[in-house]
């Protein structure tokens, strides 16, 4: 069957799903897995797949292993009108405690290799960002060493334009590979808006990989700068704790640090159930214990926002992504 015939077939099954419910939906998912050859898993929980270690059950999880497989699986899901979203390392996501009624496509296994060619490196979205930074330093390539200690995948970093210590990934992207119509399409980095912890990528776009253009420098100097950034991170941010990095953005254009201000409000160590404001860096919410719930982290976050509003007249914006049990469109900004 051709790709479009398969999509049409799946679409019919998708429509049937509205009338005959969960069983047909399950059959549809099995069909997608079979046709694309991508592993599908049931019974997984966000609590196992995110760094905050909270969050409810996932309806269906697809785990492609190559960029082509990932593109094919979302092409098939789109053809069938099935809602899906992408999860990388889960290090910037707070998923709520209910059962999530959409398909999660994990890019964790879309790792491939980092392929170096002169000043360029091509890498798939599931590749570890810290590993890429080490590889680049080894090749004498500078431009991402500030990102060295950020836990997460390359895809997640691209999605949100991850940054630290003077580097943002968007600054060095030559092209991004995106899934469109079941295929891998290359988009110039210059066509993407790379803003502070936000890009013009939209919900429904799966980032498959990228080619970065870095600059030559002495490997030893790059390594030193990377170690220095890691040292700073280790001494100012919690590590080994269950967190999703900074929870809120800094107020844009203000030069203010949200973490410093929450600290000055005396909220370090403040607790709601299994969630607390990190005693190390106040813009980190960490979770503790088996009983921790997404609702605890969210209640604490809302308490911080409320007090911030009252005391500073500033509306804090979430830096982590909040995933409800239904797929919502990504915020327009
Ligand atoms: N500070 C405090 N108390 C705190 C936290 C910070 O007094 O609890 C003070 C620090 O001592 C420092 C100032 O506030 O004088 C700024 O702190 P920091 O250097 O940690 O920077 P930040 O603005 O809080 C930002 C990013 C981090 C990134 C660092 C380093 C945001 C929201 N946060 O933090 O990114 O690692 O700069 O570049 O933009 C993330 O994106 O998840 C993240 C952690």
GROMACS .gro file of C-alpha atoms and ligand atoms in nm:
model
  377
    1UNK     CA    1   0.000   0.000   0.000
    2UNK     CA    2   0.134   0.349  -0.080
    3UNK     CA    3   0.183   0.602   0.197
    4UNK     CA    4  -0.128   0.801   0.099
    5UNK     CA    5  -0.342   0.487   0.066
    6UNK     CA    6  -0.223   0.383   0.411
    7UNK     CA    7  -0.310   0.728   0.544
    8UNK     CA    8  -0.657   0.711   0.386
    9UNK     CA    9  -0.714   0.366   0.534
   10UNK     CA   10  -0.605   0.489   0.874
   11UNK     CA   11  -0.828   0.794   0.837
   12UNK     CA   12  -1.131   0.572   0.790
   13UNK     CA   13  -1.029   0.380   1.099
   14UNK     CA   14  -0.984   0.713   1.279
   15UNK     CA   15  -1.341   0.811   1.195
   16UNK     CA   16  -1.470   0.478   1.313
   17UNK     CA   17  -1.296   0.546   1.639
   18UNK     CA   18  -1.547   0.823   1.711
   19UNK     CA   19  -1.828   0.572   1.704
   20UNK     CA   20  -1.681   0.255   1.846
   21UNK     CA   21  -1.439   0.401   2.097
   22UNK     CA   22  -1.127   0.270   2.263
   23UNK     CA   23  -1.109  -0.069   2.093
   24UNK     CA   24  -1.097   0.083   1.747
   25UNK     CA   25  -0.848   0.338   1.864
   26UNK     CA   26  -0.625   0.058   1.990
   27UNK     CA   27  -0.660  -0.125   1.659
   28UNK     CA   28  -0.572   0.196   1.477
   29UNK     CA   29  -0.256   0.240   1.684
   30UNK     CA   30  -0.155  -0.119   1.627
   31UNK     CA   31  -0.204  -0.057   1.257
   32UNK     CA   32   0.018   0.253   1.265
   33UNK     CA   33   0.288   0.057   1.451
   34UNK     CA   34   0.268  -0.229   1.204
   35UNK     CA   35   0.276  -0.014   0.891
   36UNK     CA   36   0.561   0.207   1.007
   37UNK     CA   37   0.757  -0.064   1.189
   38UNK     CA   38   0.781   0.164   1.495
   39UNK     CA   39   0.764   0.020   1.847
   40UNK     CA   40   0.447   0.111   2.035
   41UNK     CA   41   0.419   0.083   2.413
   42UNK     CA   42   0.125   0.090   2.652
   43UNK     CA   43   0.103   0.154   3.021
   44UNK     CA   44   0.392   0.402   3.042
   45UNK     CA   45   0.365   0.701   3.275
   46UNK     CA   46   0.508   1.050   3.254
   47UNK     CA   47   0.641   0.980   3.603
   48UNK     CA   48   0.893   0.742   3.439
   49UNK     CA   49   0.967   0.958   3.138
   50UNK     CA   50   1.019   1.308   3.278
   51UNK     CA   51   1.291   1.447   3.504
   52UNK     CA   52   1.036   1.578   3.757
   53UNK     CA   53   0.921   1.215   3.797
   54UNK     CA   54   0.553   1.301   3.816
   55UNK     CA   55   0.261   1.276   3.575
   56UNK     CA   56  -0.005   1.029   3.469
   57UNK     CA   57  -0.047   0.745   3.227
   58UNK     CA   58   0.020   0.775   2.856
   59UNK     CA   59  -0.242   0.634   2.620
   60UNK     CA   60   0.004   0.517   2.352
   61UNK     CA   61   0.378   0.579   2.329
   62UNK     CA   62   0.560   0.544   1.997
   63UNK     CA   63   0.937   0.501   2.002
   64UNK     CA   64   1.090   0.547   1.656
   65UNK     CA   65   1.463   0.485   1.614
   66UNK     CA   66   1.545   0.686   1.303
   67UNK     CA   67   1.446   1.026   1.163
   68UNK     CA   68   1.263   0.855   0.875
   69UNK     CA   69   1.065   0.632   1.112
   70UNK     CA   70   0.972   0.931   1.327
   71UNK     CA   71   0.854   1.126   1.021
   72UNK     CA   72   0.653   0.826   0.897
   73UNK     CA   73   0.483   0.768   1.231
   74UNK     CA   74   0.364   1.127   1.272
   75UNK     CA   75   0.263   1.130   0.905
   76UNK     CA   76   0.044   0.825   0.971
   77UNK     CA   77  -0.101   0.975   1.290
   78UNK     CA   78  -0.179   1.299   1.109
   79UNK     CA   79  -0.341   1.109   0.824
   80UNK     CA   80  -0.562   0.935   1.078
   81UNK     CA   81  -0.647   1.259   1.260
   82UNK     CA   82  -0.495   1.136   1.585
   83UNK     CA   83  -0.361   1.394   1.834
   84UNK     CA   84   0.006   1.349   1.927
   85UNK     CA   85   0.289   1.533   2.090
   86UNK     CA   86   0.663   1.489   2.110
   87UNK     CA   87   0.865   1.406   2.417
   88UNK     CA   88   1.245   1.416   2.424
   89UNK     CA   89   1.429   1.358   2.751
   90UNK     CA   90   1.130   1.505   2.939
   91UNK     CA   91   1.357   1.750   3.120
   92UNK     CA   92   1.141   2.057   3.062
   93UNK     CA   93   0.790   1.914   3.097
   94UNK     CA   94   0.539   1.906   3.381
   95UNK     CA   95   0.267   1.661   3.273
   96UNK     CA   96  -0.046   1.645   3.485
   97UNK     CA   97  -0.154   1.347   3.693
   98UNK     CA   98  -0.452   1.232   3.485
   99UNK     CA   99  -0.447   0.984   3.199
  100UNK     CA  100  -0.324   1.161   2.885
  101UNK     CA  101  -0.554   1.086   2.593
  102UNK     CA  102  -0.317   1.151   2.307
  103UNK     CA  103  -0.025   0.973   2.151
  104UNK     CA  104   0.324   1.054   2.270
  105UNK     CA  105   0.605   1.020   2.018
  106UNK     CA  106   0.933   0.978   2.200
  107UNK     CA  107   1.250   1.095   2.025
  108UNK     CA  108   1.476   0.936   2.286
  109UNK     CA  109   1.588   0.657   2.055
  110UNK     CA  110   1.629   0.880   1.748
  111UNK     CA  111   1.993   0.914   1.842
  112UNK     CA  112   2.202   0.818   1.544
  113UNK     CA  113   2.554   0.957   1.549
  114UNK     CA  114   2.689   1.311   1.551
  115UNK     CA  115   2.848   1.341   1.206
  116UNK     CA  116   3.126   1.600   1.188
  117UNK     CA  117   3.228   1.759   0.860
  118UNK     CA  118   3.466   2.056   0.887
  119UNK     CA  119   3.293   2.318   1.102
  120UNK     CA  120   2.958   2.147   1.070
  121UNK     CA  121   2.796   1.875   1.275
  122UNK     CA  122   2.477   1.695   1.183
  123UNK     CA  123   2.289   1.537   1.469
  124UNK     CA  124   1.951   1.375   1.533
  125UNK     CA  125   1.700   1.509   1.781
  126UNK     CA  126   1.732   1.227   2.037
  127UNK     CA  127   2.107   1.280   2.074
  128UNK     CA  128   2.211   1.394   2.420
  129UNK     CA  129   2.293   1.766   2.433
  130UNK     CA  130   2.571   1.727   2.694
  131UNK     CA  131   2.728   1.452   2.481
  132UNK     CA  132   2.715   1.672   2.171
  133UNK     CA  133   2.892   1.952   2.361
  134UNK     CA  134   3.171   1.713   2.462
  135UNK     CA  135   3.200   1.578   2.104
  136UNK     CA  136   3.220   1.934   1.965
  137UNK     CA  137   3.493   2.031   2.212
  138UNK     CA  138   3.689   1.721   2.116
  139UNK     CA  139   3.670   1.826   1.751
  140UNK     CA  140   3.793   2.177   1.840
  141UNK     CA  141   3.456   2.334   1.763
  142UNK     CA  142   3.323   2.620   1.974
  143UNK     CA  143   2.979   2.779   2.006
  144UNK     CA  144   2.786   2.541   2.232
  145UNK     CA  145   3.023   2.489   2.525
  146UNK     CA  146   2.801   2.704   2.752
  147UNK     CA  147   2.522   2.448   2.702
  148UNK     CA  148   2.744   2.167   2.834
  149UNK     CA  149   2.556   2.076   3.149
  150UNK     CA  150   2.198   2.117   3.027
  151UNK     CA  151   2.029   1.778   3.062
  152UNK     CA  152   1.816   1.707   2.759
  153UNK     CA  153   1.810   1.611   2.395
  154UNK     CA  154   1.920   1.815   2.097
  155UNK     CA  155   1.555   1.819   1.977
  156UNK     CA  156   1.432   1.963   2.306
  157UNK     CA  157   1.707   2.224   2.301
  158UNK     CA  158   1.610   2.328   1.946
  159UNK     CA  159   1.240   2.334   2.029
  160UNK     CA  160   1.283   2.590   2.308
  161UNK     CA  161   1.611   2.753   2.200
  162UNK     CA  162   1.793   2.633   2.511
  163UNK     CA  163   2.059   2.865   2.643
  164UNK     CA  164   2.309   2.919   2.922
  165UNK     CA  165   2.626   3.115   2.991
  166UNK     CA  166   2.614   3.328   2.678
  167UNK     CA  167   2.523   3.054   2.431
  168UNK     CA  168   2.188   2.972   2.274
  169UNK     CA  169   2.153   2.680   2.036
  170UNK     CA  170   1.962   2.892   1.778
  171UNK     CA  171   2.275   3.102   1.721
  172UNK     CA  172   2.456   2.811   1.556
  173UNK     CA  173   2.181   2.631   1.364
  174UNK     CA  174   2.236   2.614   0.992
  175UNK     CA  175   1.940   2.390   0.908
  176UNK     CA  176   1.675   2.199   1.102
  177UNK     CA  177   1.515   1.876   0.981
  178UNK     CA  178   1.140   1.868   1.039
  179UNK     CA  179   0.874   1.602   0.966
  180UNK     CA  180   0.622   1.717   0.707
  181UNK     CA  181   0.369   1.501   0.526
  182UNK     CA  182   0.543   1.185   0.652
  183UNK     CA  183   0.883   1.292   0.520
  184UNK     CA  184   1.201   1.460   0.639
  185UNK     CA  185   1.220   1.824   0.522
  186UNK     CA  186   1.516   2.058   0.577
  187UNK     CA  187   1.441   2.415   0.692
  188UNK     CA  188   1.709   2.689   0.703
  189UNK     CA  189   1.784   2.805   1.057
  190UNK     CA  190   1.744   3.166   0.936
  191UNK     CA  191   1.374   3.098   0.871
  192UNK     CA  192   1.314   3.010   1.235
  193UNK     CA  193   1.258   3.275   1.501
  194UNK     CA  194   1.494   3.203   1.787
  195UNK     CA  195   1.375   3.397   2.090
  196UNK     CA  196   1.448   3.374   2.461
  197UNK     CA  197   1.353   3.013   2.549
  198UNK     CA  198   1.098   3.014   2.266
  199UNK     CA  199   1.096   2.953   1.891
  200UNK     CA  200   0.851   2.982   1.603
  201UNK     CA  201   0.816   2.602   1.586
  202UNK     CA  202   0.456   2.500   1.641
  203UNK     CA  203   0.283   2.218   1.820
  204UNK     CA  204   0.242   1.957   1.547
  205UNK     CA  205   0.594   2.005   1.412
  206UNK     CA  206   0.832   1.724   1.491
  207UNK     CA  207   1.198   1.826   1.495
  208UNK     CA  208   1.411   1.539   1.369
  209UNK     CA  209   1.761   1.681   1.376
  210UNK     CA  210   1.982   1.969   1.277
  211UNK     CA  211   2.307   2.073   1.120
  212UNK     CA  212   2.500   2.315   1.337
  213UNK     CA  213   2.777   2.541   1.214
  214UNK     CA  214   3.037   2.596   1.481
  215UNK     CA  215   3.369   2.783   1.486
  216UNK     CA  216   3.723   2.650   1.519
  217UNK     CA  217   3.911   2.702   1.842
  218UNK     CA  218   4.169   2.529   2.057
  219UNK     CA  219   4.004   2.214   2.204
  220UNK     CA  220   4.171   2.281   2.540
  221UNK     CA  221   4.026   2.633   2.560
  222UNK     CA  222   3.680   2.509   2.465
  223UNK     CA  223   3.699   2.238   2.728
  224UNK     CA  224   3.806   2.494   2.991
  225UNK     CA  225   3.511   2.720   2.910
  226UNK     CA  226   3.277   2.421   2.922
  227UNK     CA  227   3.416   2.307   3.258
  228UNK     CA  228   3.382   2.662   3.392
  229UNK     CA  229   3.014   2.675   3.284
  230UNK     CA  230   2.955   2.334   3.445
  231UNK     CA  231   3.126   2.445   3.766
  232UNK     CA  232   2.903   2.752   3.785
  233UNK     CA  233   2.596   2.543   3.716
  234UNK     CA  234   2.691   2.287   3.981
  235UNK     CA  235   2.751   2.551   4.245
  236UNK     CA  236   2.435   2.753   4.175
  237UNK     CA  237   2.176   2.497   4.060
  238UNK     CA  238   2.053   2.172   4.213
  239UNK     CA  239   2.191   1.860   4.047
  240UNK     CA  240   2.084   1.504   4.100
  241UNK     CA  241   1.749   1.644   4.214
  242UNK     CA  242   1.422   1.579   4.033
  243UNK     CA  243   1.371   1.910   3.855
  244UNK     CA  244   1.284   2.057   3.517
  245UNK     CA  245   1.545   2.334   3.526
  246UNK     CA  246   1.425   2.689   3.574
  247UNK     CA  247   1.049   2.683   3.619
  248UNK     CA  248   0.978   3.042   3.511
  249UNK     CA  249   1.134   3.274   3.257
  250UNK     CA  250   1.318   3.579   3.377
  251UNK     CA  251   1.103   3.892   3.318
  252UNK     CA  252   1.193   3.972   2.953
  253UNK     CA  253   1.415   4.274   2.889
  254UNK     CA  254   1.437   4.363   3.257
  255UNK     CA  255   1.776   4.218   3.352
  256UNK     CA  256   1.599   4.077   3.659
  257UNK     CA  257   1.652   3.722   3.781
  258UNK     CA  258   1.331   3.544   3.879
  259UNK     CA  259   1.532   3.303   4.098
  260UNK     CA  260   1.694   3.586   4.292
  261UNK     CA  261   1.358   3.754   4.345
  262UNK     CA  262   1.183   3.434   4.464
  263UNK     CA  263   1.480   3.383   4.697
  264UNK     CA  264   1.440   3.738   4.834
  265UNK     CA  265   1.073   3.666   4.892
  266UNK     CA  266   1.194   3.402   5.138
  267UNK     CA  267   1.044   3.110   4.949
  268UNK     CA  268   1.342   2.870   4.931
  269UNK     CA  269   1.238   2.540   5.091
  270UNK     CA  270   0.865   2.627   5.067
  271UNK     CA  271   0.673   2.302   5.021
  272UNK     CA  272   0.342   2.174   4.881
  273UNK     CA  273   0.309   1.797   4.924
  274UNK     CA  274   0.601   1.634   4.745
  275UNK     CA  275   0.719   1.954   4.571
  276UNK     CA  276   0.947   2.221   4.708
  277UNK     CA  277   1.129   2.536   4.604
  278UNK     CA  278   1.490   2.427   4.573
  279UNK     CA  279   1.707   2.551   4.862
  280UNK     CA  280   1.991   2.588   4.605
  281UNK     CA  281   1.823   2.797   4.331
  282UNK     CA  282   1.479   2.944   4.393
  283UNK     CA  283   1.367   2.924   4.029
  284UNK     CA  284   1.385   2.543   4.049
  285UNK     CA  285   1.094   2.340   4.178
  286UNK     CA  286   1.207   1.992   4.281
  287UNK     CA  287   1.000   1.687   4.371
  288UNK     CA  288   1.070   1.434   4.644
  289UNK     CA  289   0.935   1.096   4.745
  290UNK     CA  290   0.712   0.837   4.585
  291UNK     CA  291   0.398   1.030   4.666
  292UNK     CA  292   0.494   1.349   4.476
  293UNK     CA  293   0.227   1.462   4.230
  294UNK     CA  294   0.224   1.702   3.937
  295UNK     CA  295  -0.055   1.880   4.124
  296UNK     CA  296   0.190   1.954   4.411
  297UNK     CA  297   0.440   2.119   4.174
  298UNK     CA  298   0.164   2.312   4.001
  299UNK     CA  299   0.011   2.434   4.328
  300UNK     CA  300   0.351   2.553   4.445
  301UNK     CA  301   0.419   2.723   4.112
  302UNK     CA  302   0.085   2.904   4.125
  303UNK     CA  303   0.156   3.013   4.484
  304UNK     CA  304   0.488   3.162   4.366
  305UNK     CA  305   0.316   3.340   4.075
  306UNK     CA  306   0.047   3.478   4.305
  307UNK     CA  307   0.301   3.619   4.551
  308UNK     CA  308   0.518   3.753   4.269
  309UNK     CA  309   0.216   3.933   4.123
  310UNK     CA  310   0.128   4.080   4.464
  311UNK     CA  311   0.477   4.185   4.564
  312UNK     CA  312   0.629   4.285   4.228
  313UNK     CA  313   0.328   4.344   4.000
  314UNK     CA  314   0.486   4.102   3.749
  315UNK     CA  315   0.309   3.809   3.583
  316UNK     CA  316   0.561   3.523   3.573
  317UNK     CA  317   0.566   3.319   3.258
  318UNK     CA  318   0.626   2.944   3.275
  319UNK     CA  319   0.954   2.830   3.127
  320UNK     CA  320   0.863   2.461   3.166
  321UNK     CA  321   0.591   2.322   2.942
  322UNK     CA  322   0.268   2.231   3.121
  323UNK     CA  323   0.104   1.932   2.957
  324UNK     CA  324  -0.263   1.883   3.035
  325UNK     CA  325  -0.445   1.557   2.974
  326UNK     CA  326  -0.566   1.683   2.636
  327UNK     CA  327  -0.345   1.833   2.369
  328UNK     CA  328  -0.365   2.212   2.366
  329UNK     CA  329  -0.225   2.438   2.097
  330UNK     CA  330   0.112   2.590   2.183
  331UNK     CA  331   0.068   2.944   2.326
  332UNK     CA  332   0.063   3.225   2.074
  333UNK     CA  333   0.305   3.495   2.174
  334LIG     N1  334   2.031   3.416   4.275
  334LIG     C1  335   1.998   3.424   4.407
  334LIG     N2  336   1.919   3.325   4.461
  334LIG     C2  337   1.872   3.222   4.387
  334LIG     C3  338   1.903   3.215   4.250
  334LIG     C4  339   1.985   3.313   4.196
  334LIG     O1  340   2.040   3.515   4.474
  334LIG     O2  341   1.799   3.139   4.444
  334LIG     C5  342   2.119   3.519   4.216
  334LIG     C6  343   2.253   3.461   4.175
  334LIG     O3  344   2.343   3.459   4.283
  334LIG     C7  345   2.295   3.557   4.065
  334LIG     C8  346   2.163   3.599   4.000
  334LIG     O4  347   2.061   3.567   4.096
  334LIG     O5  348   2.355   3.671   4.120
  334LIG     C9  349   2.135   3.527   3.870
  334LIG     O6  350   2.133   3.385   3.894
  334LIG     P1  351   2.181   3.279   3.782
  334LIG     O7  352   2.319   3.311   3.737
  334LIG     O8  353   2.151   3.144   3.834
  334LIG     O9  354   2.091   3.314   3.656
  334LIG     P2  355   1.934   3.300   3.636
  334LIG    O10  356   1.890   3.423   3.564
  334LIG    O11  357   1.863   3.262   3.759
  334LIG    C10  358   1.953   3.194   3.396
  334LIG    C11  359   1.874   3.089   3.324
  334LIG    C12  360   1.931   2.950   3.354
  334LIG    C13  361   2.076   2.945   3.313
  334LIG    C14  362   2.152   3.054   3.389
  334LIG    C15  363   2.297   3.064   3.346
  334LIG    C16  364   1.643   3.155   3.298
  334LIG    C17  365   1.505   3.146   3.351
  334LIG     N3  366   1.736   3.092   3.366
  334LIG    O12  367   1.927   3.175   3.536
  334LIG    O13  368   1.858   2.858   3.272
  334LIG    O14  369   2.132   2.817   3.341
  334LIG    O15  370   2.092   3.183   3.364
  334LIG    O16  371   2.307   3.113   3.215
  334LIG    O17  372   1.664   3.217   3.192
  334LIG    C18  373   1.683   2.696   3.243
  334LIG    O18  374   1.663   2.746   3.134
  334LIG    O19  375   1.618   2.596   3.283
  334LIG    C19  376   1.787   2.752   3.329
  334LIG    C20  377   1.813   2.704   3.449
   0.00000   0.00000   0.00000
